[in-house]
Short mmCIF file of C-alpha atoms in Angstrom, two decimals:
data_model
loop_
_atom_site.label_atom_id
_atom_site.label_comp_id
_atom_site.label_asym_id
_atom_site.label_seq_id
_atom_site.Cartn_x
_atom_site.Cartn_y
_atom_site.Cartn_z
CA MET A 1 -17.27 222.93 42.66
CA ARG A 2 -20.68 222.90 44.41
CA ASP A 3 -23.08 219.97 43.89
CA PHE A 4 -25.84 219.41 46.50
CA HIS A 5 -28.51 216.85 45.02
CA ALA A 6 -30.43 216.55 48.44
CA ASN A 7 -32.46 219.24 47.47
CA LEU A 8 -33.58 217.87 44.44
CA GLN A 9 -37.18 216.52 44.17
CA PRO A 10 -38.45 214.46 41.44
CA THR A 11 -40.74 217.08 40.33
CA SER A 12 -38.38 219.95 40.71
CA THR A 13 -37.68 222.57 37.84
CA VAL A 14 -33.79 222.83 37.58
CA TYR A 15 -32.83 226.65 36.41
CA VAL A 16 -29.34 226.56 34.59
CA GLY A 17 -27.37 229.79 34.13
CA VAL A 18 -24.58 229.63 31.57
CA ASP A 19 -22.13 232.68 31.70
CA LEU A 20 -20.29 232.29 28.38
CA HIS A 21 -16.91 232.88 27.36
CA ARG A 22 -14.51 231.80 24.52
CA ARG A 23 -12.77 229.13 26.50
CA ARG A 24 -14.33 228.62 29.80
CA TRP A 25 -18.06 228.64 30.57
CA HIS A 26 -19.29 229.09 34.33
CA VAL A 27 -22.41 227.27 34.87
CA THR A 28 -25.11 227.07 37.85
CA ALA A 29 -27.73 224.95 38.53
CA ARG A 30 -30.53 225.58 41.06
CA THR A 31 -34.02 224.70 41.81
CA ALA A 32 -36.60 227.76 42.87
CA GLU A 33 -35.30 226.97 46.76
CA ALA A 34 -31.84 226.11 46.62
CA GLU A 35 -28.37 225.64 44.74
CA LEU A 36 -27.65 222.52 43.53
CA PHE A 37 -24.17 223.01 41.36
CA SER A 38 -21.79 225.87 40.48
CA ALA A 39 -18.49 225.14 38.46
CA SER A 40 -16.26 226.39 35.62
CA ILE A 41 -16.40 223.99 32.69
CA ASP A 42 -14.70 223.75 29.29
CA GLY A 43 -16.21 226.10 26.81
CA THR A 44 -18.06 223.45 24.56
CA TRP A 45 -21.02 221.87 23.95
CA ASP A 46 -20.08 218.34 25.17
CA ALA A 47 -19.00 219.71 28.90
CA LEU A 48 -22.45 221.54 29.13
CA ARG A 49 -24.31 218.43 28.10
CA ARG A 50 -22.49 216.31 30.82
CA VAL A 51 -23.47 218.83 33.45
CA LEU A 52 -27.34 218.83 32.21
CA ASP A 53 -27.31 214.90 31.85
CA ARG A 54 -26.96 215.05 35.89
CA TYR A 55 -30.72 216.40 35.81
CA ARG A 56 -32.34 214.00 32.96
CA GLY A 57 -35.91 213.48 33.92
CA HIS A 58 -36.62 217.01 35.33
CA HIS A 59 -37.77 220.03 33.55
CA LEU A 60 -34.72 221.96 32.51
CA GLU A 61 -34.62 225.73 31.91
CA VAL A 62 -31.39 227.47 30.89
CA VAL A 63 -30.35 230.65 30.28
CA TYR A 64 -27.48 232.57 28.68
CA GLU A 65 -26.83 236.12 27.42
CA ALA A 66 -27.23 237.12 23.97
CA GLY A 67 -24.32 238.22 21.76
CA TYR A 68 -21.07 236.77 20.61
CA PHE A 69 -22.23 233.38 20.69
CA GLY A 70 -25.30 233.91 18.57
CA TYR A 71 -28.08 231.02 18.77
CA TRP A 72 -26.47 227.93 18.00
CA LEU A 73 -26.37 227.20 21.72
CA HIS A 74 -30.21 227.72 21.97
CA ASP A 75 -30.61 225.30 19.01
CA ARG A 76 -28.55 222.53 20.86
CA LEU A 77 -30.38 222.86 23.88
CA ALA A 78 -33.73 222.74 22.26
CA GLU A 79 -32.86 219.68 20.63
CA TYR A 80 -31.46 218.11 23.99
CA GLY A 81 -34.95 219.00 25.22
CA ALA A 82 -34.14 221.74 27.33
CA SER A 83 -36.20 225.24 27.57
CA CYS A 84 -33.85 228.08 26.66
CA VAL A 85 -34.01 231.89 27.24
CA VAL A 86 -31.53 233.99 25.50
CA THR A 87 -31.85 237.24 27.53
CA PRO A 88 -30.57 240.63 26.13
CA PRO A 89 -27.64 242.08 28.65
CA SER A 90 -28.88 245.70 27.98
CA LEU A 91 -32.27 244.52 30.25
CA PHE A 92 -30.51 242.69 32.49
CA PRO A 93 -31.57 243.63 36.23
CA GLN A 94 -28.83 245.22 37.98
CA GLU A 95 -28.22 245.52 42.04
CA ALA A 96 -27.70 249.10 43.27
CA GLY A 97 -24.17 249.55 44.49
CA ASN A 98 -22.88 246.19 43.65
CA ARG A 99 -19.65 246.60 41.95
CA VAL A 100 -18.26 243.04 41.98
CA LYS A 101 -18.72 240.96 38.88
CA THR A 102 -17.08 237.65 38.37
CA ASP A 103 -18.11 234.92 36.14
CA ARG A 104 -19.38 232.77 38.95
CA LEU A 105 -21.60 235.49 40.32
CA ASP A 106 -23.07 236.26 36.87
CA SER A 107 -23.77 232.69 36.22
CA ARG A 108 -25.49 232.34 39.88
CA LYS A 109 -27.55 235.59 39.09
CA LEU A 110 -28.58 234.31 35.85
CA ALA A 111 -29.77 231.01 37.28
CA ARG A 112 -31.75 232.82 40.26
CA LEU A 113 -33.55 235.76 38.26
CA LEU A 114 -34.46 232.70 35.80
CA ALA A 115 -36.17 230.89 38.80
CA LYS A 116 -37.87 234.06 39.68
CA GLY A 117 -39.03 234.88 36.10
CA MET A 118 -37.41 238.12 35.83
CA LEU A 119 -35.46 237.84 32.95
CA LYS A 120 -36.55 239.31 29.45
CA ARG A 121 -36.03 237.20 26.44
CA VAL A 122 -34.99 237.90 22.96
CA TRP A 123 -36.74 236.74 19.92
CA VAL A 124 -34.74 233.81 18.20
CA PRO A 125 -34.99 233.65 14.51
CA SER A 126 -35.14 230.21 12.77
CA PRO A 127 -31.85 228.76 11.40
CA GLN A 128 -33.47 229.62 7.97
CA GLU A 129 -34.18 233.28 8.91
CA ARG A 130 -30.73 233.57 10.54
CA GLU A 131 -29.16 232.29 6.93
CA HIS A 132 -31.42 234.87 5.20
CA ARG A 133 -30.70 237.76 7.11
CA GLN A 134 -27.10 237.20 6.74
CA VAL A 135 -27.22 237.99 3.18
CA ILE A 136 -28.06 241.84 3.96
CA ARG A 137 -25.82 241.80 7.02
CA ARG A 138 -22.84 240.76 4.60
CA ARG A 139 -23.70 243.23 2.08
CA ARG A 140 -23.83 245.91 4.89
CA GLN A 141 -20.32 244.86 6.10
CA LEU A 142 -18.82 244.94 2.88
CA ILE A 143 -20.04 248.44 2.40
CA ARG A 144 -18.62 249.56 5.38
CA ASP A 145 -15.42 248.18 4.80
CA ARG A 146 -15.56 249.70 1.18
CA VAL A 147 -16.05 253.18 3.16
CA ARG A 148 -13.14 252.60 5.33
CA THR A 149 -10.91 251.94 2.02
CA GLN A 150 -12.31 255.29 0.80
CA ASN A 151 -11.41 256.98 3.82
CA ARG A 152 -7.66 255.66 3.48
CA VAL A 153 -7.60 256.92 0.20
CA LYS A 154 -8.64 260.36 0.91
CA SER A 155 -6.26 260.53 3.68
CA GLU A 156 -3.54 259.34 1.81
CA LEU A 157 -4.26 261.83 -0.83
CA ARG A 158 -4.32 264.64 1.70
CA PHE A 159 -0.93 263.41 3.54
CA TYR A 160 0.85 264.09 0.27
CA GLY A 161 -0.98 267.38 -0.60
CA ILE A 162 -2.65 265.94 -3.85
CA GLU A 163 -5.75 267.97 -4.77
CA LEU A 164 -8.51 265.76 -6.36
CA PRO A 165 -12.04 266.96 -6.94
CA GLU A 166 -14.27 264.73 -5.01
CA PRO A 167 -17.92 263.74 -5.84
CA ALA A 168 -20.75 265.00 -3.40
CA GLY A 169 -22.23 261.28 -3.55
CA PRO A 170 -20.83 257.96 -4.42
CA TRP A 171 -17.71 257.86 -6.30
CA THR A 172 -18.15 257.87 -9.86
CA LYS A 173 -16.35 256.11 -12.63
CA THR A 174 -14.66 259.33 -13.81
CA TYR A 175 -13.18 259.76 -10.04
CA VAL A 176 -12.05 256.48 -9.88
CA GLU A 177 -10.17 256.75 -13.04
CA ASN A 178 -8.58 260.03 -12.13
CA LEU A 179 -7.48 258.07 -9.00
CA ARG A 180 -5.70 255.98 -10.99
CA ARG A 181 -3.92 258.42 -13.06
CA VAL A 182 -2.43 259.81 -9.59
CA ARG A 183 1.50 259.36 -9.65
CA PHE A 184 3.71 259.64 -6.79
CA PRO A 185 7.50 259.91 -7.51
CA SER A 186 8.61 256.85 -5.52
CA ARG A 187 7.79 253.30 -6.84
CA TRP A 188 7.28 252.28 -3.32
CA MET A 189 4.56 254.82 -2.57
CA GLN A 190 2.98 254.10 -5.97
CA GLU A 191 2.58 250.39 -5.68
CA SER A 192 1.33 250.85 -1.97
CA PHE A 193 -1.32 253.48 -3.28
CA THR A 194 -2.19 250.92 -6.19
CA ARG A 195 -3.15 248.14 -3.54
CA LEU A 196 -5.50 250.79 -1.99
CA LEU A 197 -7.32 250.96 -5.18
CA GLU A 198 -7.38 247.30 -5.79
CA GLN A 199 -8.90 246.76 -2.46
CA TYR A 200 -11.62 249.28 -3.21
CA ASP A 201 -12.27 247.58 -6.70
CA PHE A 202 -12.26 244.02 -5.14
CA LEU A 203 -14.96 245.30 -2.25
CA SER A 204 -17.17 246.76 -5.29
CA GLU A 205 -16.98 243.44 -6.90
CA GLN A 206 -18.05 241.79 -3.84
CA ILE A 207 -20.72 244.39 -2.87
CA GLY A 208 -22.13 243.59 -6.64
CA TRP A 209 -22.13 240.07 -5.98
CA GLN A 210 -23.83 240.19 -2.47
CA THR A 211 -26.75 242.51 -4.24
CA ARG A 212 -27.50 239.91 -6.96
CA LEU A 213 -27.62 237.52 -4.06
CA LEU A 214 -29.99 239.58 -2.18
CA ARG A 215 -32.15 240.14 -5.54
CA GLU A 216 -32.29 236.47 -5.82
CA LEU A 217 -33.53 236.17 -2.33
CA ALA A 218 -36.20 238.74 -2.95
CA GLN A 219 -37.54 236.76 -5.69
CA THR A 220 -38.18 233.55 -3.75
CA GLU A 221 -41.77 232.61 -2.69
CA ILE A 222 -41.01 233.44 0.93
CA TYR A 223 -40.27 236.99 0.29
CA ARG A 224 -41.70 238.12 -3.49
CA GLU A 225 -45.25 239.24 -2.58
CA ARG A 226 -44.18 241.16 0.62
CA VAL A 227 -41.32 242.80 -1.41
CA ARG A 228 -43.99 244.11 -3.94
CA ILE A 229 -46.05 245.45 -1.11
CA LEU A 230 -42.98 247.27 0.55
CA CYS A 231 -42.03 248.66 -2.90
CA SER A 232 -45.21 250.18 -3.42
CA VAL A 233 -43.85 252.93 -0.73
CA PRO A 234 -42.31 255.98 -2.44
CA GLY A 235 -38.74 256.05 -1.49
CA VAL A 236 -38.53 252.19 -0.52
CA GLY A 237 -36.71 250.17 -3.22
CA LEU A 238 -35.95 246.66 -3.27
CA ILE A 239 -32.84 246.62 -0.79
CA ALA A 240 -34.89 248.63 1.61
CA ALA A 241 -37.74 246.43 1.47
CA MET A 242 -35.50 243.44 2.15
CA GLU A 243 -33.67 245.21 5.02
CA LEU A 244 -37.14 245.68 6.73
CA LEU A 245 -38.17 242.04 5.92
CA LEU A 246 -34.98 240.41 7.07
CA GLU A 247 -34.20 242.07 10.25
CA LEU A 248 -37.85 242.07 11.56
CA GLN A 249 -39.25 238.90 9.72
CA ASP A 250 -42.86 238.16 10.58
CA VAL A 251 -44.24 241.58 11.93
CA ALA A 252 -47.02 239.46 13.37
CA ARG A 253 -44.96 238.65 16.25
CA PHE A 254 -45.49 242.42 17.23
CA ARG A 255 -48.97 242.36 19.05
CA ARG A 256 -49.03 246.24 19.22
CA ALA A 257 -47.68 248.61 16.96
CA ASP A 258 -45.72 250.23 19.83
CA GLU A 259 -43.75 246.93 20.39
CA LEU A 260 -42.47 247.16 16.74
CA ALA A 261 -41.55 250.77 17.38
CA ALA A 262 -39.53 250.18 20.51
CA TYR A 263 -37.90 247.19 18.91
CA VAL A 264 -36.40 249.30 16.30
CA GLY A 265 -35.62 252.04 18.53
CA LEU A 266 -37.93 254.66 17.60
CA THR A 267 -40.01 255.09 20.68
CA PRO A 268 -39.19 258.30 22.63
CA SER A 269 -37.48 258.19 25.78
CA GLN A 270 -39.56 259.32 28.80
CA HIS A 271 -38.29 261.05 32.04
CA THR A 272 -41.16 261.18 34.90
CA SER A 273 -40.72 263.00 38.17
CA ALA A 274 -43.70 263.83 40.76
CA ASP A 275 -46.39 265.07 38.32
CA LYS A 276 -44.04 266.14 35.37
CA VAL A 277 -43.55 263.71 32.27
CA ARG A 278 -40.96 264.70 29.74
CA MET A 279 -40.45 263.01 26.46
CA GLY A 280 -36.82 262.80 25.51
CA ARG A 281 -35.11 261.53 22.30
CA ILE A 282 -35.63 258.28 20.72
CA THR A 283 -34.26 255.30 22.58
CA LYS A 284 -31.97 254.03 19.63
CA VAL A 285 -32.07 250.56 21.14
CA GLY A 286 -32.08 247.87 18.68
CA LYS A 287 -31.83 247.93 14.69
CA GLY A 288 -29.67 250.81 13.80
CA SER A 289 -29.36 250.02 10.35
CA LEU A 290 -33.04 249.65 10.03
CA ARG A 291 -33.47 253.14 11.68
CA ALA A 292 -31.23 254.78 9.09
CA MET A 293 -32.89 252.99 6.20
CA LEU A 294 -36.17 254.16 7.47
CA VAL A 295 -35.03 257.84 7.84
CA GLU A 296 -33.58 257.66 4.61
CA ALA A 297 -36.62 256.45 3.08
CA SER A 298 -38.76 259.09 4.56
CA TRP A 299 -36.80 261.91 3.43
CA LEU A 300 -37.99 260.66 -0.19
CA LEU A 301 -41.36 259.83 1.20
CA ILE A 302 -41.86 263.33 2.30
CA ARG A 303 -41.35 264.61 -1.54
CA LYS A 304 -43.95 262.37 -2.82
CA ASP A 305 -46.61 262.25 -0.42
CA ALA A 306 -48.47 265.23 0.63
CA ALA A 307 -49.87 264.07 3.70
CA MET A 308 -46.65 262.99 5.27
CA ARG A 309 -44.98 266.13 3.95
CA GLN A 310 -47.45 268.10 6.08
CA THR A 311 -46.98 266.06 8.93
CA TYR A 312 -43.19 266.55 8.69
CA GLU A 313 -43.70 270.31 8.49
CA ARG A 314 -46.26 270.52 11.52
CA ILE A 315 -43.41 268.69 13.63
CA LYS A 316 -40.78 270.54 12.09
CA LEU A 317 -42.14 274.05 13.59
CA ARG A 318 -42.55 272.40 16.91
CA SER A 319 -39.38 270.29 17.47
CA GLY A 320 -37.08 270.89 14.85
CA GLY A 321 -36.21 268.89 11.50
CA LYS A 322 -34.22 265.94 12.80
CA ARG A 323 -37.20 265.14 15.15
CA ALA A 324 -39.62 265.72 12.63
CA ILE A 325 -38.09 263.05 9.92
CA VAL A 326 -37.67 260.62 12.81
CA ALA A 327 -41.43 260.96 13.53
CA VAL A 328 -42.17 260.41 9.75
CA ALA A 329 -39.81 257.38 9.85
CA ARG A 330 -41.75 255.97 12.79
CA ARG A 331 -45.31 256.65 11.04
CA LEU A 332 -43.66 254.71 8.04
CA LEU A 333 -42.58 251.80 10.14
CA LEU A 334 -46.02 251.41 11.42
CA ARG A 335 -47.58 251.77 8.04
CA THR A 336 -45.50 249.16 6.70
CA ARG A 337 -46.44 247.00 9.60
CA ARG A 338 -50.11 247.52 8.77
CA MET A 339 -49.47 246.92 5.05
CA LEU A 340 -48.01 243.51 5.64
CA LEU A 341 -50.54 242.29 8.04
CA ASP A 342 -53.52 243.38 5.68
CA GLY A 343 -51.78 242.47 2.44
CA ARG A 344 -52.35 245.98 1.14
CA GLU A 345 -50.05 248.35 -1.14
CA TYR A 346 -49.04 251.79 0.08
CA THR A 347 -51.82 254.40 0.24
CA PRO A 348 -50.63 258.22 -0.25
CA GLY A 349 -52.44 260.99 1.23
CA PHE A 350 -52.63 259.42 4.83
CA ALA A 351 -50.07 260.61 7.26
CA GLY A 352 -51.09 257.64 9.82
#
């Protein structure tokens, strides 16, 4: 443990880097000029608070990396009176050639870069926004769990050589009933297969309950009008509208349209060398589920909006169908931003 208070002046700002792990956190405190403290502590708020109490009366700025620990620590620090930066690990500055990585070095680096103002910060949603967002995310998790169960069922059928015509899209009631009629010669296998079908039924029921909860949330005063505006887009229904609203919340926080496109990961990557600039594939950083929803909605949109269809066909000739539909998805995202800012419904015939 290091603790040097001699360098701390009454007007100094104290910068604190916290490297978080499940049981132990490494904390480094410093001023702009010198390190004051560096030690491993218990991974609890009380242990961190005791460290911060040493610098009561000074302006405190604390940083930790976004991820596993969410934003509860940000809330505690705000209540404590400290300024908190939650920084994205993907944008953390890296030192070329440095392959040494330890918790102590990470926390010291966090504190040092915070003092120099070199860290990006993620947007921290309010507690209510996080609670609402979990409704759509839980539904998404349940759907993924059901898909895994469906894949297990199909694998089981293939393993035992059972041929059963499968629907091209979502499983139908008829197909599920046919699965229930499948018979194995062994009781052990039959009951084991039944457990899989019961798991599928359970998850389907849970998805239904979660969907009803999402629809109820969409009718609250916070979202009702914005959902109505977004549902005016051909191809966007209530669930897609809520996906957009819950993952982005207030689009006014994006000062420019390009910032929103970059946040969702619909900005082309760029490679510049000398006087040559080459635009590559989209960056795919950020909101993967939102990108997928926008692409899916765009396929429906180009069937119903002639201007968007023309845009798709023009880009397809030059760059192929995949890039064309992604370009339409980007336009759709930026159109929805403008619609929400202006409070206006979708106007067909304008490609944007």
